[in-house]
Tab-separated table of N, CA, C and O in Angstrom:
chain	number	residue	atom	x	y	z
A	1	MET	N	-5.271	12.292	11.456
A	1	MET	CA	-3.973	12.911	11.637
A	1	MET	C	-4.198	14.245	12.327
A	1	MET	O	-4.896	15.095	11.808
A	2	ALA	N	-3.615	14.385	13.476
A	2	ALA	CA	-3.760	15.613	14.252
A	2	ALA	C	-2.468	16.421	14.216
A	2	ALA	O	-1.396	15.897	13.883
A	3	ARG	N	-2.568	17.685	14.561
A	3	ARG	CA	-1.403	18.559	14.603
A	3	ARG	C	-0.319	17.962	15.503
A	3	ARG	O	0.864	18.014	15.185
A	4	GLU	N	-0.734	17.393	16.619
A	4	GLU	CA	0.223	16.807	17.562
A	4	GLU	C	1.010	15.660	16.927
A	4	GLU	O	2.179	15.462	17.233
A	5	ASP	N	0.360	14.902	16.054
A	5	ASP	CA	1.035	13.802	15.351
A	5	ASP	C	2.151	14.342	14.454
A	5	ASP	O	3.258	13.817	14.450
A	6	VAL	N	1.829	15.377	13.695
A	6	VAL	CA	2.821	15.969	12.789
A	6	VAL	C	3.976	16.558	13.590
A	6	VAL	O	5.143	16.331	13.272
A	7	VAL	N	3.665	17.291	14.643
A	7	VAL	CA	4.710	17.888	15.478
A	7	VAL	C	5.586	16.800	16.087
A	7	VAL	O	6.816	16.915	16.105
A	8	SER	N	4.989	15.731	16.547
A	8	SER	CA	5.746	14.622	17.129
A	8	SER	C	6.690	13.996	16.115
A	8	SER	O	7.856	13.706	16.428
A	9	MET	N	6.205	13.782	14.893
A	9	MET	CA	7.061	13.204	13.858
A	9	MET	C	8.201	14.155	13.496
A	9	MET	O	9.337	13.727	13.307
A	10	LEU	N	7.911	15.445	13.412
A	10	LEU	CA	8.958	16.414	13.115
A	10	LEU	C	9.977	16.481	14.248
A	10	LEU	O	11.177	16.615	14.005
A	11	ALA	N	9.511	16.376	15.478
A	11	ALA	CA	10.406	16.428	16.636
A	11	ALA	C	11.349	15.227	16.672
A	11	ALA	O	12.463	15.328	17.196
A	12	SER	N	10.924	14.115	16.098
A	12	SER	CA	11.770	12.921	16.118
A	12	SER	C	12.993	13.074	15.207
A	12	SER	O	13.946	12.305	15.321
A	13	LEU	N	12.987	14.066	14.336
A	13	LEU	CA	14.160	14.387	13.518
A	13	LEU	C	15.098	15.214	14.389
A	13	LEU	O	14.834	16.373	14.674
A	14	GLY	N	16.129	14.596	14.885
A	14	GLY	CA	17.071	15.293	15.749
A	14	GLY	C	16.735	15.195	17.225
A	14	GLY	O	17.313	15.910	18.038
A	15	ASP	N	15.791	14.331	17.552
A	15	ASP	CA	15.417	14.114	18.958
A	15	ASP	C	15.158	15.420	19.705
A	15	ASP	O	15.743	15.690	20.750
A	16	ARG	N	14.264	16.216	19.167
A	16	ARG	CA	13.902	17.483	19.803
A	16	ARG	C	12.586	17.338	20.556
A	16	ARG	O	11.807	16.427	20.294
A	17	ALA	N	12.348	18.266	21.438
A	17	ALA	CA	11.078	18.313	22.154
A	17	ALA	C	10.023	18.928	21.235
A	17	ALA	O	10.344	19.760	20.376
A	18	ALA	N	8.790	18.532	21.410
A	18	ALA	CA	7.704	19.049	20.572
A	18	ALA	C	7.628	20.577	20.647
A	18	ALA	O	7.330	21.233	19.651
A	19	GLY	N	7.942	21.141	21.793
A	19	GLY	CA	7.904	22.590	21.966
A	19	GLY	C	8.953	23.328	21.147
A	19	GLY	O	8.859	24.539	20.953
A	20	GLU	N	9.940	22.619	20.652
A	20	GLU	CA	10.997	23.232	19.837
A	20	GLU	C	10.624	23.317	18.366
A	20	GLU	O	11.362	23.894	17.572
A	21	ILE	N	9.501	22.743	17.998
A	21	ILE	CA	9.082	22.724	16.594
A	21	ILE	C	8.291	23.984	16.291
A	21	ILE	O	7.267	24.254	16.900
A	22	GLY	N	8.787	24.760	15.335
A	22	GLY	CA	8.087	25.969	14.907
A	22	GLY	C	6.988	25.630	13.919
A	22	GLY	O	6.743	24.463	13.596
A	23	ASP	N	6.348	26.656	13.400
A	23	ASP	CA	5.241	26.436	12.476
A	23	ASP	C	5.722	26.150	11.060
A	23	ASP	O	5.058	25.450	10.309
A	24	ARG	N	6.877	26.671	10.661
A	24	ARG	CA	7.391	26.483	9.309
A	24	ARG	C	8.059	25.116	9.159
A	24	ARG	O	8.702	24.628	10.075
A	25	ILE	N	7.896	24.508	7.987
A	25	ILE	CA	8.515	23.218	7.682
A	25	ILE	C	9.480	23.433	6.521
A	25	ILE	O	9.069	23.887	5.449
A	26	ASP	N	10.760	23.094	6.737
A	26	ASP	CA	11.733	23.227	5.650
A	26	ASP	C	11.779	21.927	4.840
A	26	ASP	O	11.092	20.956	5.159
A	27	SER	N	12.582	21.913	3.788
A	27	SER	CA	12.590	20.771	2.876
A	27	SER	C	13.076	19.487	3.547
A	27	SER	O	12.553	18.403	3.267
A	28	MET	N	14.060	19.579	4.440
A	28	MET	CA	14.549	18.393	5.147
A	28	MET	C	13.456	17.838	6.065
A	28	MET	O	13.215	16.630	6.109
A	29	GLN	N	12.792	18.724	6.774
A	29	GLN	CA	11.705	18.297	7.651
A	29	GLN	C	10.566	17.676	6.848
A	29	GLN	O	9.970	16.690	7.279
A	30	LEU	N	10.274	18.248	5.691
A	30	LEU	CA	9.188	17.722	4.861
A	30	LEU	C	9.512	16.317	4.364
A	30	LEU	O	8.662	15.429	4.411
A	31	ALA	N	10.738	16.109	3.928
A	31	ALA	CA	11.141	14.774	3.483
A	31	ALA	C	11.034	13.774	4.628
A	31	ALA	O	10.547	12.651	4.456
A	32	TRP	N	11.469	14.174	5.817
A	32	TRP	CA	11.389	13.320	7.004
A	32	TRP	C	9.932	13.009	7.336
A	32	TRP	O	9.571	11.866	7.614
A	33	LEU	N	9.112	14.043	7.316
A	33	LEU	CA	7.698	13.875	7.642
A	33	LEU	C	7.028	12.901	6.677
A	33	LEU	O	6.296	12.001	7.108
A	34	MET	N	7.279	13.061	5.395
A	34	MET	CA	6.675	12.161	4.408
A	34	MET	C	7.110	10.715	4.659
A	34	MET	O	6.288	9.798	4.608
A	35	HIS	N	8.386	10.526	4.936
A	35	HIS	CA	8.889	9.180	5.233
A	35	HIS	C	8.204	8.607	6.470
A	35	HIS	O	7.771	7.448	6.469
A	36	GLN	N	8.106	9.402	7.515
A	36	GLN	CA	7.484	8.942	8.754
A	36	GLN	C	6.016	8.566	8.548
A	36	GLN	O	5.554	7.549	9.057
A	37	VAL	N	5.305	9.393	7.803
A	37	VAL	CA	3.878	9.125	7.549
A	37	VAL	C	3.724	7.829	6.761
A	37	VAL	O	2.883	6.987	7.095
A	38	GLU	N	4.527	7.665	5.726
A	38	GLU	CA	4.426	6.444	4.920
A	38	GLU	C	4.741	5.207	5.749
A	38	GLU	O	4.058	4.180	5.616
A	39	GLN	N	5.722	5.295	6.614
A	39	GLN	CA	6.077	4.161	7.471
A	39	GLN	C	4.996	3.884	8.514
A	39	GLN	O	4.606	2.749	8.730
A	40	ARG	N	4.542	4.919	9.155
A	40	ARG	CA	3.568	4.766	10.245
A	40	ARG	C	2.215	4.276	9.761
A	40	ARG	O	1.572	3.449	10.400
A	41	TYR	N	1.769	4.792	8.628
A	41	TYR	CA	0.422	4.483	8.152
A	41	TYR	C	0.394	3.457	7.026
A	41	TYR	O	-0.684	3.067	6.563
A	42	GLY	N	1.555	3.016	6.578
A	42	GLY	CA	1.611	1.992	5.546
A	42	GLY	C	1.005	2.418	4.229
A	42	GLY	O	0.366	1.612	3.547
A	43	VAL	N	1.181	3.690	3.888
A	43	VAL	CA	0.645	4.213	2.635
A	43	VAL	C	1.781	4.821	1.824
A	43	VAL	O	2.828	5.160	2.353
A	44	GLU	N	1.545	4.925	0.518
A	44	GLU	CA	2.479	5.647	-0.345
A	44	GLU	C	1.790	6.942	-0.740
A	44	GLU	O	0.690	6.919	-1.290
A	45	ILE	N	2.425	8.042	-0.423
A	45	ILE	CA	1.822	9.345	-0.666
A	45	ILE	C	2.431	9.952	-1.925
A	45	ILE	O	3.643	10.083	-2.035
A	46	ASP	N	1.568	10.310	-2.865
A	46	ASP	CA	1.994	10.933	-4.112
A	46	ASP	C	1.306	12.289	-4.194
A	46	ASP	O	0.097	12.357	-4.429
A	47	LEU	N	2.073	13.349	-3.968
A	47	LEU	CA	1.507	14.695	-3.921
A	47	LEU	C	1.830	15.471	-5.187
A	47	LEU	O	2.859	15.250	-5.818
A	48	ASN	N	0.969	16.412	-5.519
A	48	ASN	CA	1.252	17.321	-6.628
A	48	ASN	C	1.966	18.562	-6.081
A	48	ASN	O	2.085	18.740	-4.863
A	49	ASP	N	2.418	19.422	-6.972
A	49	ASP	CA	3.180	20.604	-6.557
A	49	ASP	C	2.382	21.513	-5.624
A	49	ASP	O	2.923	22.068	-4.670
A	50	GLY	N	1.113	21.655	-5.881
A	50	GLY	CA	0.261	22.493	-5.038
A	50	GLY	C	0.162	21.958	-3.621
A	50	GLY	O	0.183	22.722	-2.650
A	51	GLN	N	0.046	20.652	-3.489
A	51	GLN	CA	-0.025	20.040	-2.163
A	51	GLN	C	1.291	20.215	-1.416
A	51	GLN	O	1.298	20.531	-0.236
A	52	TYR	N	2.404	20.005	-2.118
A	52	TYR	CA	3.708	20.230	-1.478
A	52	TYR	C	3.835	21.667	-0.999
A	52	TYR	O	4.322	21.923	0.101
A	53	ALA	N	3.403	22.613	-1.794
A	53	ALA	CA	3.488	24.021	-1.421
A	53	ALA	C	2.672	24.313	-0.172
A	53	ALA	O	3.091	25.107	0.685
A	54	ARG	N	1.535	23.669	-0.041
A	54	ARG	CA	0.683	23.867	1.149
A	54	ARG	C	1.316	23.304	2.406
A	54	ARG	O	0.930	23.672	3.518
A	55	MET	N	2.293	22.405	2.256
A	55	MET	CA	2.905	21.754	3.415
A	55	MET	C	4.108	22.526	3.963
A	55	MET	O	4.949	21.984	4.644
A	56	SER	N	4.157	23.823	3.723
A	56	SER	CA	5.252	24.638	4.239
A	56	SER	C	5.038	25.028	5.698
A	56	SER	O	5.927	25.583	6.336
A	57	THR	N	3.855	24.721	6.219
A	57	THR	CA	3.564	24.960	7.637
A	57	THR	C	3.000	23.680	8.252
A	57	THR	O	2.515	22.801	7.535
A	58	VAL	N	3.034	23.619	9.561
A	58	VAL	CA	2.505	22.438	10.259
A	58	VAL	C	1.015	22.287	9.975
A	58	VAL	O	0.550	21.195	9.646
A	59	ASP	N	0.264	23.369	10.068
A	59	ASP	CA	-1.180	23.278	9.816
A	59	ASP	C	-1.476	22.859	8.378
A	59	ASP	O	-2.381	22.061	8.129
A	60	GLY	N	-0.707	23.379	7.430
A	60	GLY	CA	-0.878	22.987	6.035
A	60	GLY	C	-0.581	21.515	5.836
A	60	GLY	O	-1.289	20.816	5.102
A	61	ALA	N	0.470	21.023	6.511
A	61	ALA	CA	0.826	19.606	6.411
A	61	ALA	C	-0.294	18.732	6.964
A	61	ALA	O	-0.627	17.698	6.382
A	62	VAL	N	-0.877	19.151	8.078
A	62	VAL	CA	-1.984	18.385	8.665
A	62	VAL	C	-3.135	18.291	7.673
A	62	VAL	O	-3.675	17.205	7.452
A	63	GLU	N	-3.487	19.401	7.058
A	63	GLU	CA	-4.593	19.408	6.092
A	63	GLU	C	-4.319	18.474	4.924
A	63	GLU	O	-5.163	17.653	4.563
A	64	VAL	N	-3.135	18.610	4.317
A	64	VAL	CA	-2.798	17.796	3.153
A	64	VAL	C	-2.743	16.319	3.527
A	64	VAL	O	-3.263	15.463	2.809
A	65	LEU	N	-2.123	16.016	4.648
A	65	LEU	CA	-1.999	14.614	5.049
A	65	LEU	C	-3.351	13.995	5.374
A	65	LEU	O	-3.602	12.841	5.040
A	66	CYS	N	-4.221	14.744	5.997
A	66	CYS	CA	-5.571	14.229	6.264
A	66	CYS	C	-6.287	13.912	4.956
A	66	CYS	O	-6.944	12.882	4.840
A	67	GLU	N	-6.151	14.794	3.985
A	67	GLU	CA	-6.770	14.570	2.677
A	67	GLU	C	-6.183	13.337	1.988
A	67	GLU	O	-6.926	12.498	1.476
A	68	THR	N	-4.865	13.229	1.961
A	68	THR	CA	-4.228	12.168	1.197
A	68	THR	C	-4.283	10.813	1.887
A	68	THR	O	-4.450	9.807	1.217
A	69	ILE	N	-4.165	10.795	3.193
A	69	ILE	CA	-4.243	9.510	3.897
A	69	ILE	C	-5.659	8.968	3.815
A	69	ILE	O	-5.872	7.791	3.616
A	70	GLY	N	-6.631	9.857	3.921
A	70	GLY	CA	-8.026	9.429	3.768
A	70	GLY	C	-8.285	8.874	2.385
A	70	GLY	O	-8.949	7.864	2.217
A	71	ALA	N	-7.732	9.527	1.359
A	71	ALA	CA	-7.902	9.058	-0.023
A	71	ALA	C	-7.192	7.741	-0.234
A	71	ALA	O	-7.707	6.843	-0.896
A	72	ALA	N	-6.003	7.597	0.352
A	72	ALA	CA	-5.238	6.341	0.205
A	72	ALA	C	-5.957	5.180	0.874
A	72	ALA	O	-5.908	4.056	0.400
A	73	ALA	N	-6.651	5.447	1.957
A	73	ALA	CA	-7.377	4.400	2.664
A	73	ALA	C	-8.536	3.858	1.833
A	73	ALA	O	-8.942	2.720	1.998
A	74	HIS	N	-9.053	4.704	0.939
A	74	HIS	CA	-10.180	4.286	0.108
A	74	HIS	C	-9.769	3.624	-1.191
A	74	HIS	O	-10.607	3.125	-1.925
A	75	ASP	N	-8.479	3.642	-1.498
A	75	ASP	CA	-7.988	3.012	-2.739
A	75	ASP	C	-7.909	1.505	-2.621
A	75	ASP	O	-7.813	0.918	-1.655
């Protein structure tokens, strides 16, 4: 999961250009992102409060998603 992937998924909410996506992720964007990741990668993501808190930025989301998708692949 690369930063560009996360930005692309966030941009698809409202059909925006990738350049319009800022670094901060709000709650609506986070819900959309989680849905997109689960659909795209065929995984169910179950995060704890600390992980959700880290996903308030694009870079934080990339880190958490890389960790969780990798873990889900090994289950």
